[in-house]
Coordinates of C-alpha atoms and ligand atoms in Angstrom, one line a residue:
M1 CA 39.7 46.3 17.8
A2 CA 43.6 46.3 19.0
L3 CA 42.5 48.8 20.6
A4 CA 39.7 47.5 22.3
Q5 CA 41.8 44.2 23.7
G6 CA 44.9 47.1 25.2
T7 CA 42.0 48.9 27.2
N8 CA 40.8 45.7 28.3
R9 CA 44.3 45.0 29.6
K10 CA 45.3 47.9 31.0
R11 CA 41.9 47.5 33.6
L12 CA 42.8 43.8 33.4
V13 CA 46.7 44.2 35.3
K14 CA 46.8 46.3 38.2
E15 CA 49.2 49.5 37.3
P16 CA 52.0 49.5 39.7
T17 CA 51.5 52.7 41.8
L18 CA 54.4 54.6 43.8
Y19 CA 54.0 52.0 46.6
D20 CA 53.5 48.9 46.1
Q21 CA 57.4 48.1 47.0
N22 CA 55.9 49.5 50.7
Y23 CA 53.7 46.4 51.9
L24 CA 51.4 47.4 54.7
I25 CA 51.1 51.0 53.4
S26 CA 50.5 49.7 49.3
R27 CA 47.6 48.5 51.0
L28 CA 46.2 51.3 53.3
H29 CA 46.1 53.2 49.9
A30 CA 44.9 50.8 47.4
A31 CA 41.3 51.4 48.9
S32 CA 41.6 55.3 48.6
V33 CA 43.5 54.9 45.3
G34 CA 40.6 57.0 42.0
Q35 CA 39.1 59.1 45.1
E36 CA 41.1 61.0 46.1
T37 CA 39.2 64.1 46.9
R38 CA 36.3 62.1 48.7
N39 CA 36.6 63.5 52.4
F40 CA 38.7 60.3 55.1
A41 CA 37.6 62.0 58.1
R42 CA 35.2 64.4 59.0
I43 CA 37.1 66.7 62.5
H44 CA 35.1 67.6 65.6
Q45 CA 35.6 71.6 65.0
R46 CA 37.8 71.3 62.3
A47 CA 39.3 71.1 58.3
S48 CA 37.8 67.8 56.7
M49 CA 40.6 66.2 55.4
T50 CA 40.3 64.9 52.2
F51 CA 41.8 60.8 51.2
G52 CA 44.3 63.0 48.9
E53 CA 45.5 65.2 52.1
L54 CA 45.4 62.3 53.8
F55 CA 48.7 60.2 52.0
A56 CA 49.7 64.1 50.1
G57 CA 50.7 64.5 54.3
A58 CA 51.6 61.7 55.1
E59 CA 53.7 61.0 52.5
R60 CA 55.5 64.6 53.3
M61 CA 55.9 63.5 57.7
A62 CA 58.1 60.4 55.7
A63 CA 60.4 62.8 53.4
A64 CA 60.7 64.4 57.0
L65 CA 61.7 61.9 59.2
V66 CA 64.2 59.9 56.3
S67 CA 65.7 64.4 56.1
L68 CA 66.1 63.6 60.1
G69 CA 68.3 60.2 59.3
V70 CA 65.4 57.5 59.9
E71 CA 65.9 54.0 58.2
P72 CA 64.4 51.3 57.3
G73 CA 64.3 49.6 60.6
D74 CA 64.4 52.9 63.1
R75 CA 62.1 52.9 65.4
V76 CA 59.7 56.9 65.4
A77 CA 58.2 57.0 69.6
V78 CA 55.5 59.4 69.8
Q79 CA 53.5 60.2 72.5
V80 CA 51.4 63.0 71.4
S81 CA 47.8 64.2 71.3
K82 CA 44.9 62.1 69.3
T83 CA 45.3 65.0 65.4
I84 CA 44.8 63.3 62.3
E85 CA 48.3 64.9 62.1
A86 CA 49.2 62.0 64.7
I87 CA 47.7 59.1 62.4
Q88 CA 49.6 60.6 59.1
L89 CA 53.2 60.5 61.4
Y90 CA 52.2 57.1 61.5
L91 CA 51.8 56.7 58.1
G92 CA 54.3 58.2 57.3
T93 CA 56.8 56.1 60.5
V94 CA 56.1 52.8 58.3
M95 CA 56.4 54.9 54.1
A96 CA 59.8 55.8 55.9
G97 CA 60.4 51.8 56.2
G98 CA 60.5 53.3 60.5
V99 CA 58.7 50.8 62.7
F100 CA 56.4 53.4 64.7
L101 CA 56.1 52.9 68.7
P102 CA 52.8 54.7 69.8
L103 CA 52.8 55.8 73.8
N104 CA 50.1 56.4 76.2
T105 CA 49.8 60.0 76.8
A106 CA 49.2 59.6 80.7
Y107 CA 52.6 58.1 80.9
T108 CA 55.0 60.7 83.4
T109 CA 58.3 61.1 82.0
S110 CA 60.3 58.6 84.7
E111 CA 58.3 56.2 82.4
V112 CA 59.0 57.6 79.0
S113 CA 61.8 57.4 80.0
Y114 CA 62.1 53.6 80.7
F115 CA 60.6 53.4 76.7
L116 CA 63.1 55.7 75.2
G117 CA 66.2 53.8 76.5
D118 CA 64.2 50.5 75.7
A119 CA 63.8 51.9 72.2
T120 CA 66.2 54.3 71.1
P121 CA 63.6 55.5 69.2
R122 CA 65.7 57.4 65.8
V123 CA 63.3 60.4 66.2
V124 CA 60.8 60.9 69.5
V125 CA 58.2 62.9 69.0
C126 CA 56.1 64.6 72.0
D127 CA 53.8 66.9 72.9
P128 CA 54.9 70.3 73.2
L129 CA 54.4 71.4 76.7
H130 CA 56.4 68.0 77.3
E131 CA 59.2 68.9 74.4
D132 CA 62.0 69.3 77.6
A133 CA 61.2 66.9 79.8
V134 CA 62.1 64.6 76.6
R135 CA 64.9 66.8 75.4
N136 CA 66.6 65.6 78.7
I137 CA 65.2 61.5 78.1
A138 CA 66.1 62.1 74.9
G139 CA 69.2 60.0 74.5
D140 CA 70.3 61.1 71.0
A141 CA 67.2 60.8 70.0
K142 CA 66.0 64.2 67.7
V143 CA 62.8 65.7 69.5
L144 CA 59.9 67.5 67.5
T145 CA 56.7 68.3 68.8
L146 CA 53.3 67.9 67.7
D147 CA 50.2 69.2 70.0
D148 CA 46.6 68.5 70.1
K149 CA 45.5 71.8 67.6
G150 CA 48.6 69.4 65.2
R151 CA 51.1 71.8 65.1
G152 CA 54.5 72.1 66.3
T153 CA 57.6 71.9 64.5
L154 CA 56.4 68.2 63.6
E155 CA 54.5 70.8 61.1
E156 CA 57.2 72.8 61.1
A157 CA 59.6 70.1 59.3
I158 CA 57.6 69.5 56.0
V159 CA 56.8 72.9 55.4
G160 CA 58.1 72.8 51.0
R161 CA 58.3 69.2 51.2
G162 CA 57.6 67.2 48.2
G163 CA 56.1 63.5 46.9
F164 CA 57.9 60.0 49.1
T165 CA 58.1 57.1 47.6
P166 CA 57.2 54.3 50.2
V167 CA 60.3 52.4 51.2
A168 CA 60.4 49.3 50.1
R169 CA 59.5 46.8 52.9
G170 CA 58.1 43.2 53.3
P171 CA 56.1 41.1 54.3
D172 CA 58.0 40.1 57.9
D173 CA 59.9 43.4 58.4
L174 CA 58.1 45.6 60.8
A175 CA 55.5 48.5 61.1
A176 CA 55.7 48.4 64.8
I177 CA 56.5 48.5 68.1
L178 CA 52.9 49.2 71.0
Y179 CA 54.3 48.5 75.0
T180 CA 52.1 46.4 77.3
S181 CA 49.9 47.8 79.5
G182 CA 53.0 45.9 81.8
T183 CA 50.5 44.6 84.6
T184 CA 53.6 42.9 85.9
G185 CA 56.7 43.5 86.0
R186 CA 58.3 45.9 83.0
S187 CA 56.7 46.7 79.9
K188 CA 57.8 44.1 77.3
G189 CA 57.1 45.9 73.1
A190 CA 55.4 43.6 70.7
M191 CA 57.1 43.3 67.7
L192 CA 54.5 43.9 64.9
S193 CA 55.4 42.7 61.1
H194 CA 53.4 44.3 58.1
K195 CA 52.3 41.6 58.1
N196 CA 51.0 41.1 60.7
L197 CA 48.4 44.7 60.7
A198 CA 47.9 44.0 57.3
S199 CA 46.2 40.0 57.2
N200 CA 44.1 41.1 60.6
S201 CA 42.5 43.9 59.5
E202 CA 42.0 43.2 55.6
M203 CA 39.5 40.0 57.7
L204 CA 37.5 42.0 59.9
R205 CA 37.8 44.3 57.1
D206 CA 35.7 41.5 55.1
Y207 CA 34.1 39.7 58.7
W208 CA 32.4 43.1 59.6
R209 CA 31.5 43.5 56.1
F210 CA 33.1 47.4 55.8
T211 CA 33.6 49.4 52.7
K212 CA 32.6 53.4 51.0
A213 CA 29.7 53.4 52.1
D214 CA 30.6 53.3 56.4
V215 CA 31.2 56.1 58.6
L216 CA 32.5 55.2 61.3
I217 CA 32.4 56.6 64.7
H218 CA 36.7 56.7 66.0
A219 CA 36.7 58.1 69.8
L220 CA 39.2 55.1 70.2
P221 CA 42.5 56.2 71.5
I222 CA 45.2 56.2 69.0
F223 CA 48.1 54.6 71.4
H224 CA 47.0 51.7 71.1
T225 CA 45.9 49.1 69.3
H226 CA 42.1 49.3 69.2
G227 CA 41.4 52.8 67.9
L228 CA 44.8 52.5 66.0
F229 CA 44.8 49.4 64.1
V230 CA 41.5 48.4 64.0
A231 CA 39.8 50.9 63.4
T232 CA 42.6 53.4 61.4
N233 CA 44.0 51.0 59.8
V234 CA 40.3 49.0 59.0
A235 CA 38.6 52.4 57.9
L236 CA 41.4 52.8 55.1
L237 CA 41.6 49.3 53.8
A238 CA 37.9 49.4 53.2
G239 CA 38.0 53.9 52.3
A240 CA 34.9 54.3 55.3
S241 CA 35.2 57.2 56.4
V242 CA 35.8 58.7 59.6
E243 CA 34.1 61.3 62.6
F244 CA 37.5 61.8 64.2
L245 CA 36.9 62.2 67.7
A246 CA 39.7 63.3 69.7
G247 CA 38.3 60.7 72.6
F248 CA 34.9 60.0 73.8
N249 CA 32.8 62.9 73.9
A250 CA 29.2 61.7 74.5
D251 CA 27.8 64.8 73.0
Q252 CA 29.8 64.4 69.9
I253 CA 29.3 60.8 69.5
L254 CA 25.2 61.5 69.8
D255 CA 25.4 64.2 67.6
A256 CA 28.1 61.9 64.8
M257 CA 25.5 59.2 65.5
P258 CA 23.2 60.1 62.4
R259 CA 26.0 60.3 59.8
A260 CA 27.8 57.1 60.9
T261 CA 27.2 53.9 59.7
A262 CA 29.8 52.1 62.8
L263 CA 31.6 52.9 66.2
M264 CA 34.5 50.4 68.1
G265 CA 34.1 50.7 71.7
V266 CA 35.6 49.8 75.0
P267 CA 32.3 48.3 76.6
T268 CA 32.6 52.0 79.8
F269 CA 31.5 53.6 76.6
Y270 CA 28.2 51.7 76.3
T271 CA 28.1 52.2 79.5
R272 CA 28.4 56.0 79.3
L273 CA 25.6 56.1 76.3
L274 CA 23.0 54.2 78.1
D275 CA 23.2 56.9 81.1
D276 CA 22.1 59.4 78.0
P277 CA 18.5 59.7 77.6
R278 CA 19.4 60.9 73.7
L279 CA 20.8 57.5 72.7
T280 CA 17.5 56.2 71.6
R281 CA 16.4 54.2 68.5
A282 CA 15.7 56.9 66.0
R283 CA 18.7 58.6 67.0
A284 CA 21.1 54.9 66.0
A285 CA 18.7 53.9 62.7
N286 CA 21.1 54.6 60.5
M287 CA 23.9 52.6 62.0
R288 CA 24.1 48.7 61.3
L289 CA 27.1 48.0 63.9
F290 CA 28.0 48.4 67.5
I291 CA 31.8 46.7 67.7
S292 CA 33.2 46.2 72.0
G293 CA 36.2 44.8 72.9
S294 CA 39.7 45.1 74.5
A295 CA 37.6 44.7 78.4
P296 CA 34.6 42.0 79.0
L297 CA 30.7 43.7 78.3
L298 CA 28.4 43.5 80.8
V299 CA 25.6 40.7 80.0
D300 CA 23.8 44.0 81.8
T301 CA 24.4 46.6 79.3
H302 CA 24.6 44.3 76.2
E303 CA 20.8 43.7 76.9
K304 CA 19.9 47.0 77.0
W305 CA 21.8 48.5 75.1
E306 CA 19.0 45.9 72.5
D307 CA 16.2 47.5 73.9
R308 CA 17.6 50.7 73.9
T309 CA 19.0 51.1 70.4
G310 CA 16.9 47.6 68.7
H311 CA 20.8 46.8 67.9
R312 CA 22.3 44.1 69.7
I313 CA 26.5 44.9 70.6
L314 CA 28.9 42.6 68.8
E315 CA 31.5 41.5 71.0
R316 CA 35.0 40.7 69.9
Y317 CA 38.8 40.4 71.5
G318 CA 42.3 40.4 71.0
M319 CA 45.6 42.9 72.7
T320 CA 48.5 43.9 71.1
E321 CA 50.5 41.3 70.9
T322 CA 47.7 39.0 69.2
N323 CA 45.6 42.1 67.1
M324 CA 42.3 40.8 66.5
S325 CA 41.7 36.9 67.7
T326 CA 38.1 35.9 67.6
S327 CA 34.7 37.2 66.8
N328 CA 31.3 36.8 67.4
P329 CA 29.7 37.0 64.2
Y330 CA 27.8 39.7 61.6
D331 CA 25.1 36.8 60.7
G332 CA 24.3 34.5 63.6
D333 CA 23.4 34.3 67.0
R334 CA 26.0 37.4 69.1
R335 CA 26.0 35.4 72.1
A336 CA 26.7 38.1 75.4
G337 CA 29.5 37.3 77.7
T338 CA 31.1 36.0 75.0
V339 CA 33.9 37.0 72.1
G340 CA 32.0 33.7 69.2
F341 CA 34.3 33.0 67.2
P342 CA 38.6 32.3 66.0
L343 CA 38.3 35.0 63.2
P344 CA 39.4 33.5 59.9
G345 CA 42.8 31.7 59.6
V346 CA 43.3 32.2 63.8
E347 CA 43.8 28.3 65.6
A348 CA 42.4 28.9 69.1
R349 CA 42.9 25.9 72.3
I350 CA 43.0 26.0 75.4
R351 CA 45.4 23.9 77.4
K352 CA 45.7 23.5 81.3
D353 CA 49.1 21.4 82.4
G354 CA 50.2 20.7 78.3
Q355 CA 47.7 19.3 78.0
E356 CA 44.4 20.9 75.9
V357 CA 41.1 20.6 77.7
E358 CA 37.1 19.2 76.7
A359 CA 35.2 21.1 75.4
G360 CA 33.5 23.4 77.9
E361 CA 36.7 23.3 80.4
I362 CA 38.7 26.8 81.6
G363 CA 42.0 26.7 80.6
V364 CA 44.6 29.1 79.2
L365 CA 43.5 30.2 75.7
E366 CA 46.1 29.2 72.8
V367 CA 46.1 31.4 68.7
R368 CA 48.2 30.8 66.7
G369 CA 48.0 33.2 63.0
D370 CA 49.3 36.1 61.0
N371 CA 47.9 37.8 63.0
V372 CA 50.0 36.2 65.5
F373 CA 53.5 39.6 67.2
Q374 CA 57.1 39.2 65.9
G375 CA 58.3 38.0 69.2
Y376 CA 59.4 41.2 72.3
W377 CA 61.2 43.5 72.0
Q378 CA 65.1 43.0 73.2
M379 CA 63.4 39.7 75.3
P380 CA 64.5 36.7 73.3
E381 CA 63.6 35.0 77.1
K382 CA 60.1 35.7 77.1
T383 CA 59.0 35.8 74.1
A384 CA 60.1 32.0 74.9
E385 CA 58.2 31.7 77.4
E386 CA 55.0 33.2 76.1
L387 CA 55.4 32.7 72.1
L388 CA 56.2 28.5 71.0
P389 CA 58.6 27.5 67.9
D390 CA 55.3 26.2 66.7
G391 CA 53.5 29.0 66.3
W392 CA 51.3 29.1 69.0
F393 CA 51.2 31.7 71.9
I394 CA 49.9 32.5 75.7
T395 CA 47.8 34.9 75.9
G396 CA 47.7 34.2 80.0
D397 CA 44.4 34.7 79.2
L398 CA 41.7 31.8 80.5
A399 CA 38.9 30.8 78.6
K400 CA 36.9 28.1 77.7
I401 CA 35.0 27.5 74.0
D402 CA 31.9 26.3 73.9
A403 CA 30.4 22.5 72.6
D404 CA 29.5 25.3 69.6
G405 CA 32.7 26.7 69.1
Y406 CA 32.2 30.1 71.2
V407 CA 34.8 31.3 74.0
T408 CA 34.4 33.1 77.0
I409 CA 36.4 34.4 78.5
V410 CA 37.1 34.3 81.5
G411 CA 39.6 36.4 83.2
R412 CA 43.6 36.9 83.3
D413 CA 46.0 34.0 84.0
K414 CA 47.2 35.3 87.1
D415 CA 44.6 37.3 88.5
L416 CA 43.1 33.0 88.9
V417 CA 42.8 33.4 93.4
I418 CA 44.2 30.6 94.8
T419 CA 43.2 29.8 98.5
G420 CA 43.3 26.4 100.4
G421 CA 44.7 25.2 97.5
F422 CA 41.5 25.4 95.6
N423 CA 41.4 27.7 91.8
V424 CA 38.8 30.5 91.9
Y425 CA 38.1 31.4 89.0
P426 CA 36.9 35.5 89.4
K427 CA 34.0 35.8 87.2
E428 CA 32.1 32.5 88.1
V429 CA 31.9 34.9 91.6
E430 CA 31.8 37.4 89.9
A431 CA 29.1 36.7 87.5
L432 CA 26.6 36.2 90.5
I433 CA 27.5 39.3 92.6
D434 CA 26.5 41.3 89.3
D435 CA 23.0 39.1 88.5
L436 CA 21.8 40.2 92.8
P437 CA 19.4 43.3 92.7
G438 CA 20.6 46.6 93.2
V439 CA 24.6 44.6 92.4
L440 CA 26.3 47.5 89.5
E441 CA 29.0 45.5 89.1
S442 CA 31.7 44.4 91.3
A443 CA 35.5 43.1 90.9
V444 CA 36.8 39.7 92.4
I445 CA 40.0 39.5 93.6
G446 CA 43.1 36.4 96.1
V447 CA 45.2 38.9 98.9
P448 CA 47.4 37.2 101.2
H449 CA 46.0 35.2 104.1
P450 CA 47.6 33.5 107.1
D451 CA 45.4 30.8 107.0
F452 CA 44.6 29.8 103.5
G453 CA 47.8 31.8 101.0
E454 CA 44.6 34.1 99.7
G455 CA 41.4 35.0 100.3
V456 CA 38.5 35.5 98.2
V457 CA 37.5 39.4 98.2
A458 CA 34.5 40.4 96.2
V459 CA 34.9 44.5 95.8
V460 CA 30.9 45.5 94.3
V461 CA 30.1 48.5 93.4
P462 CA 25.9 49.3 93.9
D463 CA 23.8 51.1 91.9
A464 CA 20.6 51.3 94.5
D465 CA 21.1 52.3 98.8
T466 CA 19.9 50.2 99.8
L467 CA 23.1 47.6 98.6
Q468 CA 24.6 45.7 101.7
A469 CA 27.4 43.8 101.4
E470 CA 25.5 41.1 104.2
G471 CA 22.8 41.2 101.8
I472 CA 25.0 39.6 99.1
A473 CA 27.8 37.6 101.2
M474 CA 23.5 35.6 102.5
A475 CA 23.1 35.6 98.2
L476 CA 25.2 33.3 97.8
D477 CA 25.5 31.4 100.3
G478 CA 24.2 28.0 99.0
Q479 CA 25.7 28.4 94.8
L480 CA 28.7 28.9 95.7
A481 CA 30.7 26.2 97.5
K482 CA 31.9 27.7 100.3
F483 CA 35.3 28.2 99.6
K484 CA 34.9 29.7 96.7
Q485 CA 33.0 32.6 99.6
P486 CA 34.0 36.0 99.3
K487 CA 35.3 36.5 103.4
K488 CA 34.5 39.6 102.8
V489 CA 32.3 42.0 100.9
L490 CA 33.7 45.6 99.9
L491 CA 30.9 48.4 98.1
V492 CA 32.8 51.2 96.8
P493 CA 31.6 54.2 94.4
E494 CA 33.2 53.1 91.3
L495 CA 36.1 50.4 89.8
P496 CA 39.5 52.0 88.8
R497 CA 39.7 51.7 85.0
N498 CA 42.7 52.2 83.2
T499 CA 41.6 54.6 79.2
M500 CA 40.9 51.6 77.5
G501 CA 37.9 50.7 80.3
K502 CA 40.2 47.8 82.3
V503 CA 39.6 47.1 85.3
Q504 CA 43.0 47.6 87.2
K505 CA 43.0 44.2 90.0
K506 CA 46.8 45.4 90.4
A507 CA 45.4 48.4 91.8
L508 CA 42.9 47.0 93.5
R509 CA 44.6 44.5 96.0
E510 CA 47.5 46.4 96.6
T511 CA 44.9 48.4 98.2
Y512 CA 43.7 45.9 99.8
A513 CA 46.9 43.5 100.5
D514 CA 46.6 44.6 104.3
L515 CA 42.8 43.5 104.2
F516 CA 43.8 39.4 106.1
A517 CA 46.7 40.8 108.5
Ligands
LIG601 P1 45.0 45.1 76.1 O1 47.2 44.4 74.6 O2 46.3 45.9 76.3 O3 44.7 45.0 73.8 O4 45.6 44.3 76.4 C1 44.8 42.4 76.2 C2 43.7 41.7 76.9 O5 42.2 42.6 77.4 C3 43.0 40.2 76.7 O6 44.7 39.6 76.3 C4 42.3 40.4 77.7 O7 42.3 40.5 78.9 C5 41.9 41.7 77.3 N1 40.3 41.6 76.8 C6 40.2 41.9 75.4 N2 39.3 42.0 74.5 C7 37.6 41.9 75.9 C8 37.3 41.2 75.6 N3 36.0 40.8 74.7 N4 36.8 40.5 77.4 C9 37.5 40.3 78.3 N5 38.7 40.7 77.9 C10 39.4 42.1 76.8

């Protein structure tokens, strides 16, 4: 009897583990306890990695970072190819009590120089090809290398290192700094706490029903919130495994699909996969969930995807500063063109001139909750402008919330066109153009105009040779108030996009700055 009681108690009282003192790591690790020999990642053209190996390697990296002088709160800046070792470096940095600072692999040395000067990391890990250049700009930081095969001086630094007990860190301590893409002015470092990351990913795991049975196709970059936190953290928190790909590759994604259950992508993943005849209902039969975010998904893509695969893509919305804020429902109507409802624990409101607007009216979206970041690194004024004392964060996205609660993103506040004193929301014009026959997609911008301040310009990508700019202008006449109609329609082969699939309206505005000069 006594023995039975003891056994029961053992089952009920969770045994403390070596990871318990570190808020984020203990949570990311919990689902894999007792599953150490199960595969976490199947990796294209490399050996698979188990959960046990993942965390053991991360511990060795943590030990190496501490021996290089990393103390709690120190930044570890990382500009490397996507490898499973880079994921271990993220986990290892957080285990060491450090702050992970991933940098877009597309950044040039002069851009990286700004980030290193601003963030003053203790350690920088870069590709061996850039080692010399990085040493020149790294100041006092120690420089290590990691290549696209997981090799480099980081690997040498962990040889012979044993286990590591993660450094104690609480919910409000920083786990990461991610620089925003900086479409206006200097790029800002968004400070994310252990709780920001853990709470958002735990909620997404439950909302999107991720479990150990899932196999996620992980093809997003890991220098961005989407691939690093949404994909990686959700998989780890669920104890799910991943098909780990170095980047978007239609062959590899289609090959993985019959073994997988979920894909997280940006809209361009979906448009490119639709171009491939191998995407069929049969190939997607084992999949239970396709998620899209980071840029607007065209209604057309949503519809074509459903026709071809039988699946309705689940679109969600978030940003570096807020993690994920809204999502279409798992059960229920996934409404194309909308980003769904505020997620559990996230409050959302739309304001214009300091006042909340009526349902369906457009204004600036603000969000509040444990998902919202701690402020911009060493930019108290910028932080004060965007993060209000009562916790509301001004996203800078123009949006509306329908009477039934669905949120629709209309564009960035700064992309709003003001012509002759009237506001033009680009999305309204783009939606009409996109619906015209022969149009693939469009971007509407405002450029300097001598009479109107700004003139509306439509940059349109045709999907038929017959499309004429004049035809577009004529079709819009009668559908839109005169001031909203483009003063110029330009046909181009494609729109400029960044790696996350976002249309670069700033680049378009620069290209066409002199159009009305
Ligand atoms: P980032 O911080 O790089 O993740 O960029 C965040 C921005 O991407 C948001 O402020 C939105 O402007 C945009 N964004 C993210 N998800 C969506 C979506 N589903 N639809 C439209 N825009 C989105």
